mmCIF file of C-alpha atoms and ligand atoms in Angstrom:
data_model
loop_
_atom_site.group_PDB
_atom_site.id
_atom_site.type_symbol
_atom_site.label_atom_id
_atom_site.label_comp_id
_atom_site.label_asym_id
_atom_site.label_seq_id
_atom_site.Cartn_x
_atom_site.Cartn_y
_atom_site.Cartn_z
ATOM 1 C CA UNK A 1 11.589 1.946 -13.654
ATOM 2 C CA UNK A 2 7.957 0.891 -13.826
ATOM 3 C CA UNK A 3 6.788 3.895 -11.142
ATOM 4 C CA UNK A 4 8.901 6.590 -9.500
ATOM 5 C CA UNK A 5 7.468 8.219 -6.565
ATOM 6 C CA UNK A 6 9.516 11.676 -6.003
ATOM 7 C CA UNK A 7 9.296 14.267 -2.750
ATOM 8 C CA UNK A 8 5.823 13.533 -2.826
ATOM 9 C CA UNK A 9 3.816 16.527 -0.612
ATOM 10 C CA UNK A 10 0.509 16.049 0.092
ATOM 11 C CA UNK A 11 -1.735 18.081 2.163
ATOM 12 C CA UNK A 12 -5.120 18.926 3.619
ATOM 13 C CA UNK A 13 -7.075 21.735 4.621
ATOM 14 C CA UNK A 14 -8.885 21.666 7.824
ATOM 15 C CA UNK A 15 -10.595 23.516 10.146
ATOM 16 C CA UNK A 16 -7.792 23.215 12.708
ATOM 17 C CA UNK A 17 -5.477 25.061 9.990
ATOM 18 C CA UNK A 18 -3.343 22.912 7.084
ATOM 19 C CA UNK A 19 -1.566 20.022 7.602
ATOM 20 C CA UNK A 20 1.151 18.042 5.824
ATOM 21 C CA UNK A 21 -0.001 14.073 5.841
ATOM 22 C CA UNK A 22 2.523 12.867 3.399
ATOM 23 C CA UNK A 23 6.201 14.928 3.957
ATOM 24 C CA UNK A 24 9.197 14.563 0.977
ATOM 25 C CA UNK A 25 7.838 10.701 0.157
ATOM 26 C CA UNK A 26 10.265 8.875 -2.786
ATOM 27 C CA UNK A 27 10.519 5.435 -3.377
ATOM 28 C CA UNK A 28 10.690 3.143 -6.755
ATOM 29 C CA UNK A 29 8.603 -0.190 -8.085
ATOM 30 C CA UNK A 30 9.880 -2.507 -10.794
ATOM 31 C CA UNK A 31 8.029 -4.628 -12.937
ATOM 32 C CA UNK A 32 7.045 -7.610 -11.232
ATOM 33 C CA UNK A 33 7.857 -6.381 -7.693
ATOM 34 C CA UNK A 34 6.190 -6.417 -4.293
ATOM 35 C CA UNK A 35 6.709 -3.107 -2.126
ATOM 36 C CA UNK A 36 5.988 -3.808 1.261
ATOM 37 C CA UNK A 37 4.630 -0.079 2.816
ATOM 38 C CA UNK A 38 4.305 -0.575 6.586
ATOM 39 C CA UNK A 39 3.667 1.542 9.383
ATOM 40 C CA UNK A 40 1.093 2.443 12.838
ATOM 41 C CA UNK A 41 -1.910 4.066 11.840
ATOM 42 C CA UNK A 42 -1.972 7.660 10.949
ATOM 43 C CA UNK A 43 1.743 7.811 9.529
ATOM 44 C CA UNK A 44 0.290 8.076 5.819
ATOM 45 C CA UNK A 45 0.424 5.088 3.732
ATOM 46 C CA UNK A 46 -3.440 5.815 2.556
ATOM 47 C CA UNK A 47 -3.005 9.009 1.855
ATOM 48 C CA UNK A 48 0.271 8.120 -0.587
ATOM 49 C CA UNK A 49 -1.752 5.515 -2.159
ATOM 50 C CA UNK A 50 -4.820 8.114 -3.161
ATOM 51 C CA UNK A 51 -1.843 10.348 -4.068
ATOM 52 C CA UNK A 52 -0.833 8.065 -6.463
ATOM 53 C CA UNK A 53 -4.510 7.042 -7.498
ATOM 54 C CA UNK A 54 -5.479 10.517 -8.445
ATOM 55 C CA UNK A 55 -8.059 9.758 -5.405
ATOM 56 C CA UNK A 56 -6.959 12.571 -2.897
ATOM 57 C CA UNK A 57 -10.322 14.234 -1.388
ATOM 58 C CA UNK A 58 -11.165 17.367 -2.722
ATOM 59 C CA UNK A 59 -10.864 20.175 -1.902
ATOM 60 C CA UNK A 60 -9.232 19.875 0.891
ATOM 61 C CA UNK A 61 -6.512 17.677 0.130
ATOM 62 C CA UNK A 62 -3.863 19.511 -2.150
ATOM 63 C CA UNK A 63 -0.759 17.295 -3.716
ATOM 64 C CA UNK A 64 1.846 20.016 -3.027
ATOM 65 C CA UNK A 65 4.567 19.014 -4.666
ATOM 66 C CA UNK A 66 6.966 16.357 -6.155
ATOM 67 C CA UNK A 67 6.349 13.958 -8.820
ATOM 68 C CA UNK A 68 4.568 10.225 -9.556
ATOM 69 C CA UNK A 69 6.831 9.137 -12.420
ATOM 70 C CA UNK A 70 4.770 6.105 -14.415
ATOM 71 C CA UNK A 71 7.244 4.575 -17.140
ATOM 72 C CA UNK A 72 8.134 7.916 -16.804
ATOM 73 C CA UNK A 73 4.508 10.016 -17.197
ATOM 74 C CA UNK A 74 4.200 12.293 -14.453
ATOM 75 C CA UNK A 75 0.481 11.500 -13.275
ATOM 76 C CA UNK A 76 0.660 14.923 -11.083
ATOM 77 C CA UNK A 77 0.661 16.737 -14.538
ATOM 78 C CA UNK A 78 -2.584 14.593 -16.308
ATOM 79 C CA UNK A 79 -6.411 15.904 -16.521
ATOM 80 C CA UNK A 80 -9.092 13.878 -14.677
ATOM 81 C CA UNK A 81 -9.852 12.804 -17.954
ATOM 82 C CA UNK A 82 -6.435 11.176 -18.312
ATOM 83 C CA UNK A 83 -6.149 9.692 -15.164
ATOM 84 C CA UNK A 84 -9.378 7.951 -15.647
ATOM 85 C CA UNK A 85 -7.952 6.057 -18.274
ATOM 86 C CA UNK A 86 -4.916 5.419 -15.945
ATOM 87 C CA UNK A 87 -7.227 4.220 -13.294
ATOM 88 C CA UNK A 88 -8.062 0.359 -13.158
ATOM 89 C CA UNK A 89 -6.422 0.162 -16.699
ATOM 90 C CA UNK A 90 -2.470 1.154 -15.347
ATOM 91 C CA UNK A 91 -2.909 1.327 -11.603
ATOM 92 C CA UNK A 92 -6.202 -0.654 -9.691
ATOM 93 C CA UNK A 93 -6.535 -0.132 -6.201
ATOM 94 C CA UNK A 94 -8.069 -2.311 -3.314
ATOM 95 C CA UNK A 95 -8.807 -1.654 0.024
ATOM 96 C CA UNK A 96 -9.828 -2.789 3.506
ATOM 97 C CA UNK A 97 -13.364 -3.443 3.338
ATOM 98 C CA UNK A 98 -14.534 -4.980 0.271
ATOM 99 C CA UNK A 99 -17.872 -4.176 1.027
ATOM 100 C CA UNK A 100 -17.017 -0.447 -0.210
ATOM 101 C CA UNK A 101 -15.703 -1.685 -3.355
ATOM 102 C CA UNK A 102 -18.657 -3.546 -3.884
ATOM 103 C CA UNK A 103 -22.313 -2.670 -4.790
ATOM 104 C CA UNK A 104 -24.544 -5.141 -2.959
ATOM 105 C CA UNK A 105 -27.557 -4.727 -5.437
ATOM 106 C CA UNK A 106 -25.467 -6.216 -8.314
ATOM 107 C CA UNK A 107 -24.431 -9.721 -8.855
ATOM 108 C CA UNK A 108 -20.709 -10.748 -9.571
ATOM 109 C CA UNK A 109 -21.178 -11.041 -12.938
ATOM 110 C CA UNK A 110 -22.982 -7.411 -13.430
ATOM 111 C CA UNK A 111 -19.787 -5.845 -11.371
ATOM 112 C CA UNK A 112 -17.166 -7.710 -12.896
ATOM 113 C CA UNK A 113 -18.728 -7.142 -16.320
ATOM 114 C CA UNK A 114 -19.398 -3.348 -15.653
ATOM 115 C CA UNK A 115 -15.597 -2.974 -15.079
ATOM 116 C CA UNK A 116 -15.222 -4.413 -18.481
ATOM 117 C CA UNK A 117 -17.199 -2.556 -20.059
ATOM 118 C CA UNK A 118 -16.235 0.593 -18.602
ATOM 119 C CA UNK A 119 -12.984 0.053 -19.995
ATOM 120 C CA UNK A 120 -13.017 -1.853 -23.140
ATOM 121 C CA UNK A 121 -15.736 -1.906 -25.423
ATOM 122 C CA UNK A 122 -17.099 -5.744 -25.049
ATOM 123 C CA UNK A 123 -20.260 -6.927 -25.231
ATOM 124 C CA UNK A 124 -22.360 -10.143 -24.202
ATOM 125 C CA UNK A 125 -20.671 -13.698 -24.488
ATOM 126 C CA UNK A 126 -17.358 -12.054 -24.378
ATOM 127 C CA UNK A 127 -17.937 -10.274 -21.288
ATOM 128 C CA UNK A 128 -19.134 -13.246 -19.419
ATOM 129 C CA UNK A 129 -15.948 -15.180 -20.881
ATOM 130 C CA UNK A 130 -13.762 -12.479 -19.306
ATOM 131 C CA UNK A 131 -15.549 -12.521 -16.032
ATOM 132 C CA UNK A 132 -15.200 -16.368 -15.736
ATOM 133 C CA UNK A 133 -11.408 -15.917 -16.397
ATOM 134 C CA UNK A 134 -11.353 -13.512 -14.021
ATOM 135 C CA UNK A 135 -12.971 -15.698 -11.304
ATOM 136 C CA UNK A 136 -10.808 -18.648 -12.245
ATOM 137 C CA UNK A 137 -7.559 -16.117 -11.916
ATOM 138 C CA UNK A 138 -8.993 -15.550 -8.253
ATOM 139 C CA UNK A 139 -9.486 -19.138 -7.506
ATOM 140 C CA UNK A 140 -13.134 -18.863 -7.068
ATOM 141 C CA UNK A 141 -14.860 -22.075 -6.993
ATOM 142 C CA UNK A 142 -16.990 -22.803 -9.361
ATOM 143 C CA UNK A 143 -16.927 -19.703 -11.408
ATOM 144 C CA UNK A 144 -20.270 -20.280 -13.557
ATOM 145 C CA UNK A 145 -22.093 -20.359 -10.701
ATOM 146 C CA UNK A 146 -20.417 -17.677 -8.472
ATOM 147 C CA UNK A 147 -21.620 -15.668 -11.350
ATOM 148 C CA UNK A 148 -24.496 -15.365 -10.268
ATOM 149 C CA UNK A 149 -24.069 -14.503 -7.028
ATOM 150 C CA UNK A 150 -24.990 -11.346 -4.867
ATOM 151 C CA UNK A 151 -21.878 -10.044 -2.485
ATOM 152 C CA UNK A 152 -24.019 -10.955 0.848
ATOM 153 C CA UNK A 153 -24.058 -14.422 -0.156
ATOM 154 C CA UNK A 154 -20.337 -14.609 -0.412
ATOM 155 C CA UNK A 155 -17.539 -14.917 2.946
ATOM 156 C CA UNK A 156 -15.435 -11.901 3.371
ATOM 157 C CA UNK A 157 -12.517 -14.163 1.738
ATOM 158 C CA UNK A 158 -14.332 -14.329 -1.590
ATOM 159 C CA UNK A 159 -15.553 -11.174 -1.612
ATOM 160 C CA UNK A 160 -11.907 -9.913 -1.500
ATOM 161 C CA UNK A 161 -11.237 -12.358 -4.001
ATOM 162 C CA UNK A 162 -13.730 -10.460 -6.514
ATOM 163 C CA UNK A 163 -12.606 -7.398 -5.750
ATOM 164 C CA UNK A 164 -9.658 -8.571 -7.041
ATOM 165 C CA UNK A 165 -10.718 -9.878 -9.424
ATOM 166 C CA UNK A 166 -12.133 -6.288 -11.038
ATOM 167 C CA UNK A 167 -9.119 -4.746 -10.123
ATOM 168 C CA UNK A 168 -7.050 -7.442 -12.466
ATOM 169 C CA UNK A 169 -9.912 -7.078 -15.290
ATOM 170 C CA UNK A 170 -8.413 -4.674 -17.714
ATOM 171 C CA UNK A 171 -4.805 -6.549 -16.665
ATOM 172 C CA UNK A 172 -3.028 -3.523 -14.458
ATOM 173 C CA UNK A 173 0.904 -2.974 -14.041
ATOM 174 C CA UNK A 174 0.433 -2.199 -10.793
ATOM 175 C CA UNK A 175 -1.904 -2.683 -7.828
ATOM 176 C CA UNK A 176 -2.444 -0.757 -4.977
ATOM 177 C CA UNK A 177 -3.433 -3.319 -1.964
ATOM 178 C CA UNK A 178 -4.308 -1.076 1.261
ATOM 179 C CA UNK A 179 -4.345 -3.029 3.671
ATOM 180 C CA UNK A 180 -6.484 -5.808 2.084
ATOM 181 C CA UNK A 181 -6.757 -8.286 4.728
ATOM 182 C CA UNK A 182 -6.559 -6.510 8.298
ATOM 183 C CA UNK A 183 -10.611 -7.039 7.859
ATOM 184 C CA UNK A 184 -9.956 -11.096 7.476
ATOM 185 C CA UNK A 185 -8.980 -13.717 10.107
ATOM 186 C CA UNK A 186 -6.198 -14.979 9.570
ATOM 187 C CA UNK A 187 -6.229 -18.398 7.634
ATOM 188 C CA UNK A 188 -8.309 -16.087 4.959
ATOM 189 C CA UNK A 189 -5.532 -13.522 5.079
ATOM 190 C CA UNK A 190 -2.901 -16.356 4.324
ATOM 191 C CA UNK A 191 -4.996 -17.362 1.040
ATOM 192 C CA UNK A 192 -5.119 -13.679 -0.159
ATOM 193 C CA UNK A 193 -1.440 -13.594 0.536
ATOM 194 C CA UNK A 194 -1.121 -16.646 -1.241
ATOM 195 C CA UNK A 195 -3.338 -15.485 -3.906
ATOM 196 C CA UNK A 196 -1.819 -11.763 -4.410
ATOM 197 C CA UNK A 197 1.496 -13.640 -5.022
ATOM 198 C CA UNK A 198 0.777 -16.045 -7.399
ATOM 199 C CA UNK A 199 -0.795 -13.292 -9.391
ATOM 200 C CA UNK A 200 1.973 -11.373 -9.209
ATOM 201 C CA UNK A 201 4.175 -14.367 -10.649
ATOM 202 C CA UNK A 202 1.830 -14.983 -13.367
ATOM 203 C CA UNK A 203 1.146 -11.768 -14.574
ATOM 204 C CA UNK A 204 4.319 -9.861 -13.765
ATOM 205 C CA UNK A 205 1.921 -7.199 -12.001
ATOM 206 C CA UNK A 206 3.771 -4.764 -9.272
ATOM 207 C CA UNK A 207 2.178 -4.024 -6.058
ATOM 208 C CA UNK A 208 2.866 -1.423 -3.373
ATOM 209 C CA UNK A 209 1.236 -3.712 -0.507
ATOM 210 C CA UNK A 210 0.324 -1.811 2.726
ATOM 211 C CA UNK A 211 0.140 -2.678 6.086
ATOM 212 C CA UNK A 212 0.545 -2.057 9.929
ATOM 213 C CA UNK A 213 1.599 -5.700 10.347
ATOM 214 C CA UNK A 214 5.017 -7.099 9.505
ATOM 215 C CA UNK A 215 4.307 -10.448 9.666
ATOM 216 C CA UNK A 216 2.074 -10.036 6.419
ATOM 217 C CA UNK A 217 5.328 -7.831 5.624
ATOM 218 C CA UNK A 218 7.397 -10.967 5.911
ATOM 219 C CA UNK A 219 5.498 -13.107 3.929
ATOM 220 C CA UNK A 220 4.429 -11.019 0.994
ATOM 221 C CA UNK A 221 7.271 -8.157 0.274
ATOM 222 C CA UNK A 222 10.394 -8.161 -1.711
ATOM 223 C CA UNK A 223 11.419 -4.867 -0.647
ATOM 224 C CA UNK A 224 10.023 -2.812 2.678
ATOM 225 C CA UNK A 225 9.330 0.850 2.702
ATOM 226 C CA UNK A 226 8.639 2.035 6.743
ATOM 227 C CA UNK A 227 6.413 4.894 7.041
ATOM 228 C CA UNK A 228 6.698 7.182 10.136
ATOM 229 C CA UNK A 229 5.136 10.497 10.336
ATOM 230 C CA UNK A 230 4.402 11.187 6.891
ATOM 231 C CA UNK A 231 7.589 10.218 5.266
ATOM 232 C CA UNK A 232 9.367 6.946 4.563
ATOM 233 C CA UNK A 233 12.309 6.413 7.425
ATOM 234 C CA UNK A 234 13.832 2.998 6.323
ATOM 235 C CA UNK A 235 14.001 1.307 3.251
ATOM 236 C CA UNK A 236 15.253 -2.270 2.016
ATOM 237 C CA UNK A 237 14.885 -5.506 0.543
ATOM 238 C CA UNK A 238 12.943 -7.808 2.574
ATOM 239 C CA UNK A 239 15.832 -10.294 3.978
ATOM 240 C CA UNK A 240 18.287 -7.590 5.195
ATOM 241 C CA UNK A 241 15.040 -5.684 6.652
ATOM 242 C CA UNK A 242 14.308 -8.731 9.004
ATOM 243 C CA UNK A 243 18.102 -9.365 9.400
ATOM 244 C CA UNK A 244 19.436 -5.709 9.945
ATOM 245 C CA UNK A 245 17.139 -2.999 10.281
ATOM 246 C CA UNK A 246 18.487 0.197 11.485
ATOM 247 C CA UNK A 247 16.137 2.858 12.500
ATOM 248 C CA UNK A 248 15.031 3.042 16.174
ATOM 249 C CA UNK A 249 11.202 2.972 14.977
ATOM 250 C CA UNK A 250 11.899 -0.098 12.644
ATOM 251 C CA UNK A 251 14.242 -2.197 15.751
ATOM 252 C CA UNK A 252 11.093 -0.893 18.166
ATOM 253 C CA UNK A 253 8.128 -2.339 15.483
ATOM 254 C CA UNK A 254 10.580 -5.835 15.394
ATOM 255 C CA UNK A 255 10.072 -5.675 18.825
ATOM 256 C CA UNK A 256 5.888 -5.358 18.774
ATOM 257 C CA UNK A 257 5.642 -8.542 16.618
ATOM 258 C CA UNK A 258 3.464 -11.167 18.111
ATOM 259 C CA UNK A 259 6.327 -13.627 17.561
ATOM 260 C CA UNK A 260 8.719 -11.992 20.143
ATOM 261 C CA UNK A 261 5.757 -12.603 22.904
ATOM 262 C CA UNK A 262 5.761 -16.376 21.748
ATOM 263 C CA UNK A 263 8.939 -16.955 22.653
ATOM 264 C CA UNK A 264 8.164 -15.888 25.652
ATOM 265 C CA UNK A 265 9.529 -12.685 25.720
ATOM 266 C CA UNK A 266 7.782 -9.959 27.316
ATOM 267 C CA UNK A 267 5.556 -7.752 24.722
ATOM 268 C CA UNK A 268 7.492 -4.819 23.883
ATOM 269 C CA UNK A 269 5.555 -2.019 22.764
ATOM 270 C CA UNK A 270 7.393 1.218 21.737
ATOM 271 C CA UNK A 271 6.756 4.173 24.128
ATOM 272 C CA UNK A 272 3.861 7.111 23.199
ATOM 273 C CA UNK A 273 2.032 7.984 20.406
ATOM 274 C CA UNK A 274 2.055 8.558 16.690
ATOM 275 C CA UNK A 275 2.327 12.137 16.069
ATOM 276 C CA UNK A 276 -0.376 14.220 14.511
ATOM 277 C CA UNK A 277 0.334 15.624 11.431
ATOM 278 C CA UNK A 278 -1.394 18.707 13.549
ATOM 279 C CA UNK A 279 1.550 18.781 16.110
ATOM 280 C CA UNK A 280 4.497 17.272 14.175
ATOM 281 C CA UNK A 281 7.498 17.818 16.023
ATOM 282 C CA UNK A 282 10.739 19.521 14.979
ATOM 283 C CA UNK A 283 13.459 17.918 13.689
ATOM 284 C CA UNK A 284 12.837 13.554 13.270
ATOM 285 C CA UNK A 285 9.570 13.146 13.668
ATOM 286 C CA UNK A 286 10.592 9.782 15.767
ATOM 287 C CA UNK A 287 12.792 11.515 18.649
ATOM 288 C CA UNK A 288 10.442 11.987 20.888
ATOM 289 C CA UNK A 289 9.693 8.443 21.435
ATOM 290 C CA UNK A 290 13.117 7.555 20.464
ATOM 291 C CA UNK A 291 15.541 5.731 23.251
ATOM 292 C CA UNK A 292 18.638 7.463 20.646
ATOM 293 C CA UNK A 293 17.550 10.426 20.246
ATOM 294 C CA UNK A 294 20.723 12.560 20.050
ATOM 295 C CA UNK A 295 20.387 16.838 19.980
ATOM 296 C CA UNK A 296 20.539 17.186 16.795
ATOM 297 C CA UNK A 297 17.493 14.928 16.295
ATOM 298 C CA UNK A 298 15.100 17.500 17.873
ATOM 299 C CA UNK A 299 16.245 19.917 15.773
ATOM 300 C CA UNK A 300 17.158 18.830 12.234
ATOM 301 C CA UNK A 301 14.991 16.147 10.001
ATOM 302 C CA UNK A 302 17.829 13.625 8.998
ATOM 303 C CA UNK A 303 18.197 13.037 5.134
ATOM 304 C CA UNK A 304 17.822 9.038 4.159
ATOM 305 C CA UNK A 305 20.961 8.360 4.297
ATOM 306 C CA UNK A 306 22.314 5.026 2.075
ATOM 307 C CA UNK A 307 25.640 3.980 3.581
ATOM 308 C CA UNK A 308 24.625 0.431 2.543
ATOM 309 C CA UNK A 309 23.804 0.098 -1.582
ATOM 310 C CA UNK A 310 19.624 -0.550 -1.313
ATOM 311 C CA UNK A 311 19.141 0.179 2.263
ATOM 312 C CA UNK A 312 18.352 3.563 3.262
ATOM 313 C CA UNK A 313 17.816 4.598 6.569
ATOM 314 C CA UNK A 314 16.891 8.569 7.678
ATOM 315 C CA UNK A 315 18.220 8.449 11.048
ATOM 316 C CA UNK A 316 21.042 10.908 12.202
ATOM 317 C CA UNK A 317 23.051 7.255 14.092
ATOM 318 C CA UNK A 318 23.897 6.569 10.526
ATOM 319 C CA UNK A 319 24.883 9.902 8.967
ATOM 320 C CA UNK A 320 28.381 9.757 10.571
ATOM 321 C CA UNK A 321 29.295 7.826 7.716
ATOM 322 C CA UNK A 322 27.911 9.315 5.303
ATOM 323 C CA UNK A 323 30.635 10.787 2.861
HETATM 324 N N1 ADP B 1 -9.442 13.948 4.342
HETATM 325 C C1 ADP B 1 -8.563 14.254 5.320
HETATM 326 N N2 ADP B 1 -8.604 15.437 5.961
HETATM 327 C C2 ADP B 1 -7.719 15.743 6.941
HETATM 328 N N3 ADP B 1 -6.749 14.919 7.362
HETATM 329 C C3 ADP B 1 -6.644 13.713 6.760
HETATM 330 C C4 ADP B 1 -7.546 13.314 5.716
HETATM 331 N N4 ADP B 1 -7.200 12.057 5.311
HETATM 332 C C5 ADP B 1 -6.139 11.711 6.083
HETATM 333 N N5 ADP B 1 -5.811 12.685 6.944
HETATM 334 C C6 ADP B 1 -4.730 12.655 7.951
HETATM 335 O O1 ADP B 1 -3.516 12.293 7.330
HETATM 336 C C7 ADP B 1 -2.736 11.457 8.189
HETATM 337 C C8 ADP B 1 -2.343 10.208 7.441
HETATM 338 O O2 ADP B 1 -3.503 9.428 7.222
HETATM 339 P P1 ADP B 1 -3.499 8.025 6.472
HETATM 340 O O3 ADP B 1 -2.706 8.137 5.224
HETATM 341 O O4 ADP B 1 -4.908 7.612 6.334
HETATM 342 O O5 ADP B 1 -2.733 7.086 7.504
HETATM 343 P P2 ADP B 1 -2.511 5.499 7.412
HETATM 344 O O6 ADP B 1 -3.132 4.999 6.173
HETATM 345 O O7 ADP B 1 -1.016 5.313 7.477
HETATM 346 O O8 ADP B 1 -3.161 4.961 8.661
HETATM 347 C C9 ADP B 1 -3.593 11.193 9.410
HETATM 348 O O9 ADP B 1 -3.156 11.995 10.448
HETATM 349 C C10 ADP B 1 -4.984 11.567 8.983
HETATM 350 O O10 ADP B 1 -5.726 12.062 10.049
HETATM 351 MG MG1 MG B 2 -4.679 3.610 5.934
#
């Protein structure tokens, strides 16, 4: 397995007293594979991704247990030092807002080429060869002259499209996408899609791909993870996820999809609000919003139970089964 995520715990430190974002989090990537991590706002797919980064703010945010497994290195046990080399070499991250990836006093070229150099030591012609490459992997038009170019005088599409472009440069096994193109309309999304795909084919990289939206879900992920409350409550391959999901919150976010309202179906929206990690309550973090919810649901956290081989689902409906 290319990365093993294992009880991941990872907390923060505020004023308003400690509190867990990211509660007992495990899940797998394989080579080549797209991990689809969805989920409202606020239920903690950022916060796993810095986890897994080495990017968690400090002090205040502690990793308090569990274990990030890469081809079987546990990261949680590496210096900064070593992690650095990890970084953008193993595991590249992009996010929302290019803009913050992106210095706007540089050109392409001198960002791009930094990244580089940063990482391996190239100089000159060589550089600029790379950086081309780069911009041609991206489908960039016109590389030699996008060069040149300063990130204002680029669309929001293309300036995703570099940022990708330096988080491919020193050829990653895996990328982190977090939420790459909520911040793009959505004929630009569709090309990143597009794009993040194709890359994945042609370079065999992984990538854990997170977002609140599952149509982006549908068209990108082999496998889904659903996030609720700072720990993963369904998980399965992409097909049977649209076919047969189980858990209340993943039949309720079905539901929510635009498509449903198309049809002309009335918008379903599930009922209340995402709980704080500041007032989590006992038992599944779901059942207070959850049309199922049995007793035992307000009291006990359910396991992730796997009646089904690959589809997991921690919801106490489905334990009955359970061995
Ligand atoms: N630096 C921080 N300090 C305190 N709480 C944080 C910090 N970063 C994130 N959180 C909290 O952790 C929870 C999960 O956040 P996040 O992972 O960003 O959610 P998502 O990405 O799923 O929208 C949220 O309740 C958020 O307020
Ligand atoms: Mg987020």
């Amino acid at each position: 397995m290319l990365l093993e995520v294992k009880n991941l715990k990872t907390s923060f430190n505020t004023s308003r007293g400690k509190v867990r974002s990211v509660n007992d989090v495990s899940f797998s990537l394989r080579e080549g594979e797209i991990l689809g991590l969805v989920g409202e706002s606020g239920c903690g797919k950022s916060v796993t991704s810095l986890s897994i980064m080495g990017l968690v703010p400090k002090p205040e945010g502690i990793i308090e247990g569990g274990k990030i497994l890469l081809e079987g290195i546990d990261l949680l046990k590496l210096s900064e030092k070593e992690m650095c080399k990890i970084r953008g070499n193993k595991i590249s991250m992009i996010y929302q807002e290019p803009m913050t990836a992106l210095n706007p006093v540089f050109t392409i070229e001198e960002q791009i080429g930094e990244t580089i150099k940063i990482h391996e030591k190239l100089k000159g012609r060589v550089v600029r060869e790379r950086v081309i490459k780069l911009l041609d992997l991206v489908q960039i038009p016109n590389p030699e002259k996008s060069l040149k170019k300063y990130p204002y005088e680029l669309s929001g599409g293309m300036r995703q499209r570099v940022v990708i472009a330096m988080a491919l440069a020193c050829n990653p096994k895996i990328l982190i996408a977090d939420e790459p193109t909520t911040a793009l309309d959505v004929t630009i999304q569709a090309e990143i899609i597009d794009l993040l795909k194709d890359i994945s084919k042609k370079l065999r990289t992984s990538i854990i791909f997170i977002t609140h939206d599952l149509d982006v879900i549908a068209e990108i992920a082999d496998r889904v993870a659903v996030m609720y409350g700072g720990k993963i409550v369904e998980e399965t391959d992409v097909n049977n996820f649209f076919d047969n999901s189980l858990h209340p919150y993943s039949k309720g976010l079905m539901l929510s999809r635009t498509d449903n309202i198309n049809k002309g179906e009335r918008l379903f929206s599930i009922l209340g609000m995402v709980p704080s990690p500041y007032n989590m309550p006992a038992g599944c973090p779901f059942n207070p919003r959850c049309e199922k919810s049995k007793d035992i649901c307000s009291v006990k956290v359910p396991e992730l139970f796997g009646r089904i081989e690959g589809h997991k689902v921690r919801c106490w409906l489905y334990a009955e089964n359970e061995g």
